[in-house]
C-alpha cells in the first residue's frame, strides 16, 4: 500500500494540472487558490486538527462526521509543498471515502452504517430557478452537514427516513423529509423580513411572529455610518412611540429618550441593556460604537418589558452587538468617513448703528435725558465691529474610522472591532472623541457547556460650554453682546462690556472660548461573561456575570481675568476624578418544548446588581506662571478646595419568570412576573411585585381565513401589566446633616478663619416606595401583498401611579428640599401606526412610515390647582413652566395678551386696569395683558396655561432605494402639535435690558397702528411688557430630513482585482434641511430642567448640519 | 444529567443565600440626626451653620438690602425688574425678593430651633460653650422673626414642637404674638450670651447684640420706656462703646471695633464680600447697584465728614487697590451721580492678602450708634425735646468735633441724625414707616419729592398707600401652597 500512494498522487496531480490549465484559461482569479501548497510536519496529530489547520490557511472547507474522523486516530505527516489532495490521500489512507468538489469543499462520507445511509444529492434553487450557492444543508439531529456548490448542488449522507434542514440567509428554512428519495430539488422562499425576523427580548430571543407585546426593532444596518456620536441620535424617527429628544447640539451630548411619552416627572429615560448588562442611561449609548451594533430592540409595553420589572416603567432599550457565527469565514470590514458641519441658521440681530438709535429712542419716548452713565452718548458705540454669532460659530468636523474582524470555526466565534470617532463642534473647543474596542466571542468548550464574553472598552474625551444659563450661557452671550465692541482690542486685550453697566453684565463670548482650558475624560468598560449549560433535553441554564465601570477625570483651568465684567479674580485649577461601577449576576433557566401543536417556553431566574461610586476633586488658586506646561495643581499658590466622598450605594435583587405558550401558531400567550427589591427605599417598602400578561391571536392562521387571499398576516394582541420605577434619589428615608466649611456647605468665618458648620439639608420620608406604571396595550398587525406591505396599529394607555414628587414644602420649612413622596399620578395614552413596504426587482425599494400620537396628562398632584414649578429664567427670575394637575407635564404658564395699547383712551377705559395702581404708568405702545380673573388689575393671579411643549404627534419616514450598484437612504422626522417658548426672543426684544436686541425690534411700535406685537422702546418696566406671555409662544412643528445617504458599490468584478471583496463609497448629509416656522435656531429644544421644563429656548447649542463622505471596504 | 441539574441548583442556592444582605447598604461619610449631636464640636458646628445663612447671596446681601430700596436714600440701579417694583411700590405677591426673604428667614428660625432642641441633649459639653451656643441659637431665632415681622407683619410661628413634628403649614400669628416670641428669645439670649469674645471668636453675637435687637424691637413695638431701659444697659457697657472714628466702622479696622454689634464675616476666596461687589461701579469690577440719591447727599451738613465716608461724589478720590494710582469718581460711573463709599472696601495696592475688592472685610449689620439714637428718640418722645441731646451729641462728636452740638433737639433733629449716621444701612425705609404710623412724618409726600427719585424715575409718581405698604405681601406661592391656611396681607 505504501507504494501505491505515489502512484495515486501522480494521477491526482495530473488531474489537478489539467484542471489547473483549464481554469487558468477561464478565470485568472482561480489561479491563486489552485496553487495552494502546504508544508506540514506533524507527529501523532488528530486528523481533524490537520483539517482544521488546512482550513485556516486556505479556502478549503471540510465536512465530516467528527466520530468518523476520530476513528482514523493520530497520524504522522511530513510533507513539503504538498497539495490538499496529496495530504488527504496520505492521512485518510482509503479508510474513509471523500470527495473534493471544485469549489474546494471536501466532503467525507460517514463510515458508520454506511449501508443504512443513502447518498442524497440535491439542488437548491430560488423561486425563479436560479441556483443558490453556499446553502447550508443539515441532517436534523446530527452534526452532518453540507453546503451547495457553485451549481447549487449538494451531496449528503443520510438515513432514508432522515429529515434535512436547508437554510440560507434571507430565505425561509426548508424542512425536507428524505422519505427514501435520493435526488430532489429544493425551492427556497425568500423570507419576509417582518415575519421571520428574530427579535431580542429580555433574557432571550423570540420570533417576531410570536411576539404578543410591543417591540420596536431597528437593525444595525440601518444606522451604520451616521455622523452621530450616539446610537440614540441615530434612532430618531425610526420607531413609533420612541421620541428622541435632543437637548443640546454639543458634540457628544446625549439626547433624552422618551418611550411612549414622559412617564414620570422623575428620571424617565428607559433602561439601557447592552448585551445583557443594564447600564446607567442614556449616556451608556454614547460609549458604544454605532457600527458595532447588530440590532436595537425597544420594549415598549408592559408585557415585553416586565421581565425587567424594576426599571422598565419607562421602556427598555436592548442593544445587541455583532458577533461572529460558527463556521464563518474570516471577514474584515473597514469603515471610514469624514465630514464638516455648520450651523444651519443665524438669528437676525441689530447692528451697532441700529442698536444705538433704538437705545436712544427709549429716553426720547420716556421724556427723560439720556443717561450720562451710558454708552448711548458716545458715538463709538454706533459703529458696527463684530457679528458675535459669526465670531463664535464656525465650521465643525467629524471623522470616524473603524475596523471589525469576525468569523468562527465549529467550536468558536469571534468579533473584534476598534474605532475612533472624532467630532469637533461648530464652537471652537467644543469636541467629543471616542476610542472604543470590542471583543465578543463564544466557545463550545464541551458538548454540554458553551461560554462566551462581550467586552467593550471605551475612552472618551470631551469639552462643552454651558448654553443653558440665561445669564452666562455662551450663545446667550453672543446674542446679547454689544456689536460695537471688537472681539480683540488693538492692544491685544479682549473686547469687554466693562465700560458701562448698560453694555450688560456678560463676558465677551469669544474671550470665554479662547481662555477655555478644560476637558473631561471617561474610561469605561462594559463586559460580561456567560456560560450556557443544556441541563436536560429542553432545559437550559445560563449564568451571566456583568461589569460596568467608568472612571471620569475632569480638568479645568480658569485663568485670572479682571478685564471682563464677570471677573475671575484668581487663576484656578480644578482637577477631579469620579469612579462608578456596577456588578451584575443573572442566573436564568430556559425551558423550551414543542408537544404536538403546542409550543411552550419558560424563562425564569434570579438577578442582582449593585452600584457603587466615589469622587474627589481638588482645586488650587493663584498661578504665577500660566504657561501650559506649568498648569499642575502643585504650582497653585493656595489650596482652594479638596473634597471627596462616596456616592450612596444602591442595589437591586430580583426573581423573575416568563411563560410563553403558542398553540398551532394561532393562539399565543405570555405571562410575566417579577419581584424586585431596591435598596433605594425604606426597609419595609423595598419589595415590589410586577405582573404582566399578553395574549395574541393570529387570525390569518385560522382555517376560515384560508380563502381570504388579500391578507397574508393578521394578528391581534393585547396585554396589561405593571412596571416599576426606582430612579429617584436613594436614602430618602433618612435625613441628612451636612457639615462643611465653604459658603455652600454651611461653613462660616470667626476671627478671620474658616470654620465648619452643620445643618439639616434633607428631611426624611420613611414611607418612600416604588412608582408603578400600569399599562394596557392593544395592537393589530396585518400583512398584505405577499407580506410586502405590513402595517401595525397599536393603542396604549399608561398610568403612572404613586409617582414620586417632592412633598409640598411650605416656605416655613425653610430652604430644605422636601423628600419625595408617592403622591402623584400621570397618564400617557396614544396610538402608534407603522406601515412598511418593500418591493421592486431591478430597482429595489423600501418605504417605512411611523407615527405616534401621544397625550400626556398629570392626573393627580397635591390637589386642585396644585403644581410643580421649574427653573426660572433670566435676571428677573421669570417663571415659564409649571406642571399642573390636569395639564400636560411642563406646560407653559404666564399672561395672555390682547395686542398693544394704541392710544391713551384705550388705557383709560380698559376694564382690565380699572383698579390697577400702575395704570398711570402704562402708555400707548405697551402690551395689553388680559385680566383673566376679572379683578380690574393685572398681577400674578392672571397667569394661565399658555401651551404644551410635549408633541401631540411625532412621525418618521424612511426610504431606501437600490438600483444596480447605487443605493440611497433617507430618514425624515417630523413633530406636530407642539408649542415652544422662545425665552431668548423674549429677552432679545426687551429694550429695558442692557443687551443687544433682535433685528425684529426695528418693527417696534412707534405710533398708533404701527405694531400690535412689538412694544415701544422704553426704559419703563411698570407694565413688564416682557413678562412671560403668549407673545413668545410659537409653534414648534417641523419636518426635517435627518439623514440622506447616497452610496455606490463597485462591481464585484472590478473590486476582486484589488483583492478586496467589497467597496462602497457614499456621501451622507445629517440635518439636511428643516421646514419650520419656528423663529429660533432650532425647534429641537429638549429639556432644560429634568422633565420639569421642555421646549424653552434659552439659546441652546443649535443642531448642526453636517455632510460626510465615507467608504466601506470589505477585505 | 441529573447531577448537572443538581449542581446548577446548588450554585443558584449558594448565590441566592449569599445575597441575603444585598439590599442592606450603608452610606459612607453621611451624618444624620441619629448620629449627630454627639459632642461639643457638633454643637458649635450647628451654630456656625446658622451664621452661614448670613453669607447667602439671596439673603442678607441682596434680598434684605432691597427692602430699603423704596426709601429716599438710594436708587436700585441694576437690571432686576423686581427691584424696580419695590422701588416704585408697584410690587405684588409674586415678587422674587419677597419669595427669597420668606424662606431664608424660616431657614434661620428652623436651624436655630434644631440647635435649641438638640444641644441640651449632648452629654459631654462645657457649660460655657453650651450657654453661648444656646444664646446664639435664641438670638438667631429672634433675628429671623424680627426680619419677618418687619417685612411681612403677621407671620406663622413654628414652635419647637411643630419643628420636631415637621408641622410647618401654620396660620399666621398676630404681630403682637410674633413680637412676644422675639422678646422671649432675646431675653434668653441676653441671659446666655457672653459680654464679649476673644479674637478667635470675633464675629459671634454677644449679649450686646441681643440687647441692641431687643431695644429695636421695643421701638417698633412702641414700648419706649422698655427701649430706654435695654438701650441704656448697652450704652453703659464699655464693651459696646462707639468706635473712635465713624470711618473705622467701614474699613478693615472694624475687626477690633466695639461698636459693631453684628456683622457678616467674609473670607478671601471662600466667602465673597457681596456688599462691595454690589455697590461699587461697573468699571471697578462691581455691579453698580444701590446708587445714593441727591436727597441723601443734601442731608449732610457742610462740615460733616460722614458724607465723604458714606458717599462717593463726582471728583472724590479713592484707592481701589488694583494699581498704585488713586481713582477719581466721575459722573459716568453712576446714573445718580453718587455711589456708596461706605461699602467700597479694597485692599491697599500691594497688599499681600490680595488685590481689588477686600473679601476679608466684615460688613456691619448693627452698630451701637443705631441704639444710641433709638434711645435718644425714645427719650425725646417720652420726655420731650432735649431729652436725647446727650446721646445725639455723643454720636455727632464722634463724627467730628467740628459739628455743632444739638440743643433741645426734637424729632426733626433726631430724624436728620439717624439718616446721616445710618445711611445705606437698611434702616431708613423702616424708620420712615415707623414714624409715619405715629404721624411723625408723611412718608407719602417724602417719597414723591424730586430729590427722592433717580433722574430716570423723575416722570413717575410713587404712591405710598396706608396701611398696605407698611408691609410687603406674603409670597403668592406660599399662599398657593398652604391650601388656604395662609391668608394674604390686606390689600394685596
PDB file of C-alpha atoms in Angstrom, chain A residues 880-997:
ATOM      1  CA  UNK A 880     -42.090  79.862  32.365  1.00  0.00           C
ATOM      2  CA  UNK A 881     -43.016  76.246  33.005  1.00  0.00           C
ATOM      3  CA  UNK A 882     -45.312  74.718  35.557  1.00  0.00           C
ATOM      4  CA  UNK A 883     -46.606  71.194  35.858  1.00  0.00           C
ATOM      5  CA  UNK A 884     -50.234  71.449  36.936  1.00  0.00           C
ATOM      6  CA  UNK A 885     -52.658  68.811  37.988  1.00  0.00           C
ATOM      7  CA  UNK A 886     -54.932  68.287  34.984  1.00  0.00           C
ATOM      8  CA  UNK A 887     -52.404  69.508  32.415  1.00  0.00           C
ATOM      9  CA  UNK A 888     -49.513  68.065  30.454  1.00  0.00           C
ATOM     10  CA  UNK A 889     -46.176  67.954  32.184  1.00  0.00           C
ATOM     11  CA  UNK A 890     -44.060  71.134  31.902  1.00  0.00           C
ATOM     12  CA  UNK A 891     -46.771  73.283  30.294  1.00  0.00           C
ATOM     13  CA  UNK A 892     -46.126  76.983  29.784  1.00  0.00           C
ATOM     14  CA  UNK A 893     -47.665  79.329  32.282  1.00  0.00           C
ATOM     15  CA  UNK A 894     -47.972  83.095  32.056  1.00  0.00           C
ATOM     16  CA  UNK A 895     -50.066  86.004  30.923  1.00  0.00           C
ATOM     17  CA  UNK A 896     -52.344  86.218  27.887  1.00  0.00           C
ATOM     18  CA  UNK A 897     -52.094  89.329  25.769  1.00  0.00           C
ATOM     19  CA  UNK A 898     -54.521  91.247  23.613  1.00  0.00           C
ATOM     20  CA  UNK A 899     -52.258  93.308  21.401  1.00  0.00           C
ATOM     21  CA  UNK A 900     -50.726  96.669  22.266  1.00  0.00           C
ATOM     22  CA  UNK A 901     -52.455  99.762  23.530  1.00  0.00           C
ATOM     23  CA  UNK A 902     -52.508 102.069  20.526  1.00  0.00           C
ATOM     24  CA  UNK A 903     -53.948 105.257  22.069  1.00  0.00           C
ATOM     25  CA  UNK A 904     -54.300 106.637  25.607  1.00  0.00           C
ATOM     26  CA  UNK A 905     -58.095 106.333  25.503  1.00  0.00           C
ATOM     27  CA  UNK A 906     -57.793 102.551  25.319  1.00  0.00           C
ATOM     28  CA  UNK A 907     -55.836 102.560  28.560  1.00  0.00           C
ATOM     29  CA  UNK A 908     -58.191 104.991  30.277  1.00  0.00           C
ATOM     30  CA  UNK A 909     -61.246 102.924  29.512  1.00  0.00           C
ATOM     31  CA  UNK A 910     -59.735  99.467  29.844  1.00  0.00           C
ATOM     32  CA  UNK A 911     -61.683  97.391  32.379  1.00  0.00           C
ATOM     33  CA  UNK A 912     -58.568  95.208  32.771  1.00  0.00           C
ATOM     34  CA  UNK A 913     -56.897  98.168  34.502  1.00  0.00           C
ATOM     35  CA  UNK A 914     -59.875  99.680  36.330  1.00  0.00           C
ATOM     36  CA  UNK A 915     -58.265  99.309  39.751  1.00  0.00           C
ATOM     37  CA  UNK A 916     -54.648  98.823  38.756  1.00  0.00           C
ATOM     38  CA  UNK A 917     -52.240 101.035  40.670  1.00  0.00           C
ATOM     39  CA  UNK A 918     -49.898 101.003  37.655  1.00  0.00           C
ATOM     40  CA  UNK A 919     -52.494 102.490  35.313  1.00  0.00           C
ATOM     41  CA  UNK A 920     -50.882 105.924  35.211  1.00  0.00           C
ATOM     42  CA  UNK A 921     -47.546 104.375  34.273  1.00  0.00           C
ATOM     43  CA  UNK A 922     -48.929 102.448  31.301  1.00  0.00           C
ATOM     44  CA  UNK A 923     -48.590 104.230  27.970  1.00  0.00           C
ATOM     45  CA  UNK A 924     -49.613 103.602  24.357  1.00  0.00           C
ATOM     46  CA  UNK A 925     -47.194 101.119  22.836  1.00  0.00           C
ATOM     47  CA  UNK A 926     -47.347  98.934  25.957  1.00  0.00           C
ATOM     48  CA  UNK A 927     -48.753  95.427  25.928  1.00  0.00           C
ATOM     49  CA  UNK A 928     -52.374  94.928  26.883  1.00  0.00           C
ATOM     50  CA  UNK A 929     -52.386  91.966  29.249  1.00  0.00           C
ATOM     51  CA  UNK A 930     -55.639  90.104  29.822  1.00  0.00           C
ATOM     52  CA  UNK A 931     -57.235  90.340  33.244  1.00  0.00           C
ATOM     53  CA  UNK A 932     -58.067  86.649  33.478  1.00  0.00           C
ATOM     54  CA  UNK A 933     -59.632  86.778  36.956  1.00  0.00           C
ATOM     55  CA  UNK A 934     -61.557  89.980  36.242  1.00  0.00           C
ATOM     56  CA  UNK A 935     -60.419  91.892  39.321  1.00  0.00           C
ATOM     57  CA  UNK A 936     -59.571  95.001  37.329  1.00  0.00           C
ATOM     58  CA  UNK A 937     -55.817  94.724  37.717  1.00  0.00           C
ATOM     59  CA  UNK A 938     -53.015  92.724  36.175  1.00  0.00           C
ATOM     60  CA  UNK A 939     -50.968  90.662  38.601  1.00  0.00           C
ATOM     61  CA  UNK A 940     -49.657  87.147  39.169  1.00  0.00           C
ATOM     62  CA  UNK A 941     -53.168  85.808  39.611  1.00  0.00           C
ATOM     63  CA  UNK A 942     -53.915  86.499  35.937  1.00  0.00           C
ATOM     64  CA  UNK A 943     -51.452  83.911  34.762  1.00  0.00           C
ATOM     65  CA  UNK A 944     -52.792  80.877  32.957  1.00  0.00           C
ATOM     66  CA  UNK A 945     -51.935  77.956  30.688  1.00  0.00           C
ATOM     67  CA  UNK A 946     -50.129  79.085  27.536  1.00  0.00           C
ATOM     68  CA  UNK A 947     -49.137  75.922  25.715  1.00  0.00           C
ATOM     69  CA  UNK A 948     -47.878  72.362  25.786  1.00  0.00           C
ATOM     70  CA  UNK A 949     -44.280  71.538  24.865  1.00  0.00           C
ATOM     71  CA  UNK A 950     -44.973  67.808  24.525  1.00  0.00           C
ATOM     72  CA  UNK A 951     -45.600  66.962  20.868  1.00  0.00           C
ATOM     73  CA  UNK A 952     -49.013  65.570  20.031  1.00  0.00           C
ATOM     74  CA  UNK A 953     -47.608  63.693  17.074  1.00  0.00           C
ATOM     75  CA  UNK A 954     -44.155  62.544  16.075  1.00  0.00           C
ATOM     76  CA  UNK A 955     -43.629  60.953  12.701  1.00  0.00           C
ATOM     77  CA  UNK A 956     -40.805  59.235  10.904  1.00  0.00           C
ATOM     78  CA  UNK A 957     -40.403  58.229   7.311  1.00  0.00           C
ATOM     79  CA  UNK A 958     -37.594  56.119   5.939  1.00  0.00           C
ATOM     80  CA  UNK A 959     -36.960  55.018   2.435  1.00  0.00           C
ATOM     81  CA  UNK A 960     -34.219  53.045   0.769  1.00  0.00           C
ATOM     82  CA  UNK A 961     -33.738  52.671  -2.956  1.00  0.00           C
ATOM     83  CA  UNK A 962     -31.250  50.393  -4.622  1.00  0.00           C
ATOM     84  CA  UNK A 963     -30.613  50.319  -8.331  1.00  0.00           C
ATOM     85  CA  UNK A 964     -27.752  48.338  -9.730  1.00  0.00           C
ATOM     86  CA  UNK A 965     -24.770  49.499  -7.732  1.00  0.00           C
ATOM     87  CA  UNK A 966     -26.366  52.616  -6.385  1.00  0.00           C
ATOM     88  CA  UNK A 967     -28.192  52.892  -3.103  1.00  0.00           C
ATOM     89  CA  UNK A 968     -29.996  55.718  -1.434  1.00  0.00           C
ATOM     90  CA  UNK A 969     -31.494  56.020   2.019  1.00  0.00           C
ATOM     91  CA  UNK A 970     -33.364  58.873   3.573  1.00  0.00           C
ATOM     92  CA  UNK A 971     -34.782  59.442   7.028  1.00  0.00           C
ATOM     93  CA  UNK A 972     -37.354  62.153   7.623  1.00  0.00           C
ATOM     94  CA  UNK A 973     -38.655  63.088  11.035  1.00  0.00           C
ATOM     95  CA  UNK A 974     -41.449  65.390  11.963  1.00  0.00           C
ATOM     96  CA  UNK A 975     -43.062  66.755  15.064  1.00  0.00           C
ATOM     97  CA  UNK A 976     -46.530  68.248  15.200  1.00  0.00           C
ATOM     98  CA  UNK A 977     -48.814  69.841  17.730  1.00  0.00           C
ATOM     99  CA  UNK A 978     -46.071  71.248  19.904  1.00  0.00           C
ATOM    100  CA  UNK A 979     -45.660  74.687  21.456  1.00  0.00           C
ATOM    101  CA  UNK A 980     -42.299  76.219  22.218  1.00  0.00           C
ATOM    102  CA  UNK A 981     -41.465  79.132  24.460  1.00  0.00           C
ATOM    103  CA  UNK A 982     -38.907  81.404  22.865  1.00  0.00           C
ATOM    104  CA  UNK A 983     -37.442  82.892  26.030  1.00  0.00           C
ATOM    105  CA  UNK A 984     -34.404  84.091  24.154  1.00  0.00           C
ATOM    106  CA  UNK A 985     -36.572  86.161  21.839  1.00  0.00           C
ATOM    107  CA  UNK A 986     -38.496  87.473  24.861  1.00  0.00           C
ATOM    108  CA  UNK A 987     -35.280  88.873  26.243  1.00  0.00           C
ATOM    109  CA  UNK A 988     -33.882  89.732  22.812  1.00  0.00           C
ATOM    110  CA  UNK A 989     -36.754  92.168  22.272  1.00  0.00           C
ATOM    111  CA  UNK A 990     -36.686  93.725  25.729  1.00  0.00           C
ATOM    112  CA  UNK A 991     -35.390  97.308  25.486  1.00  0.00           C
ATOM    113  CA  UNK A 992     -35.159  97.667  29.272  1.00  0.00           C
ATOM    114  CA  UNK A 993     -32.366  95.129  29.301  1.00  0.00           C
ATOM    115  CA  UNK A 994     -28.768  96.163  28.794  1.00  0.00           C
ATOM    116  CA  UNK A 995     -28.213  93.902  25.824  1.00  0.00           C
ATOM    117  CA  UNK A 996     -28.197  93.798  22.077  1.00  0.00           C
ATOM    118  CA  UNK A 997     -31.586  93.051  20.583  1.00  0.00           C
TER     119      UNK A 997
END
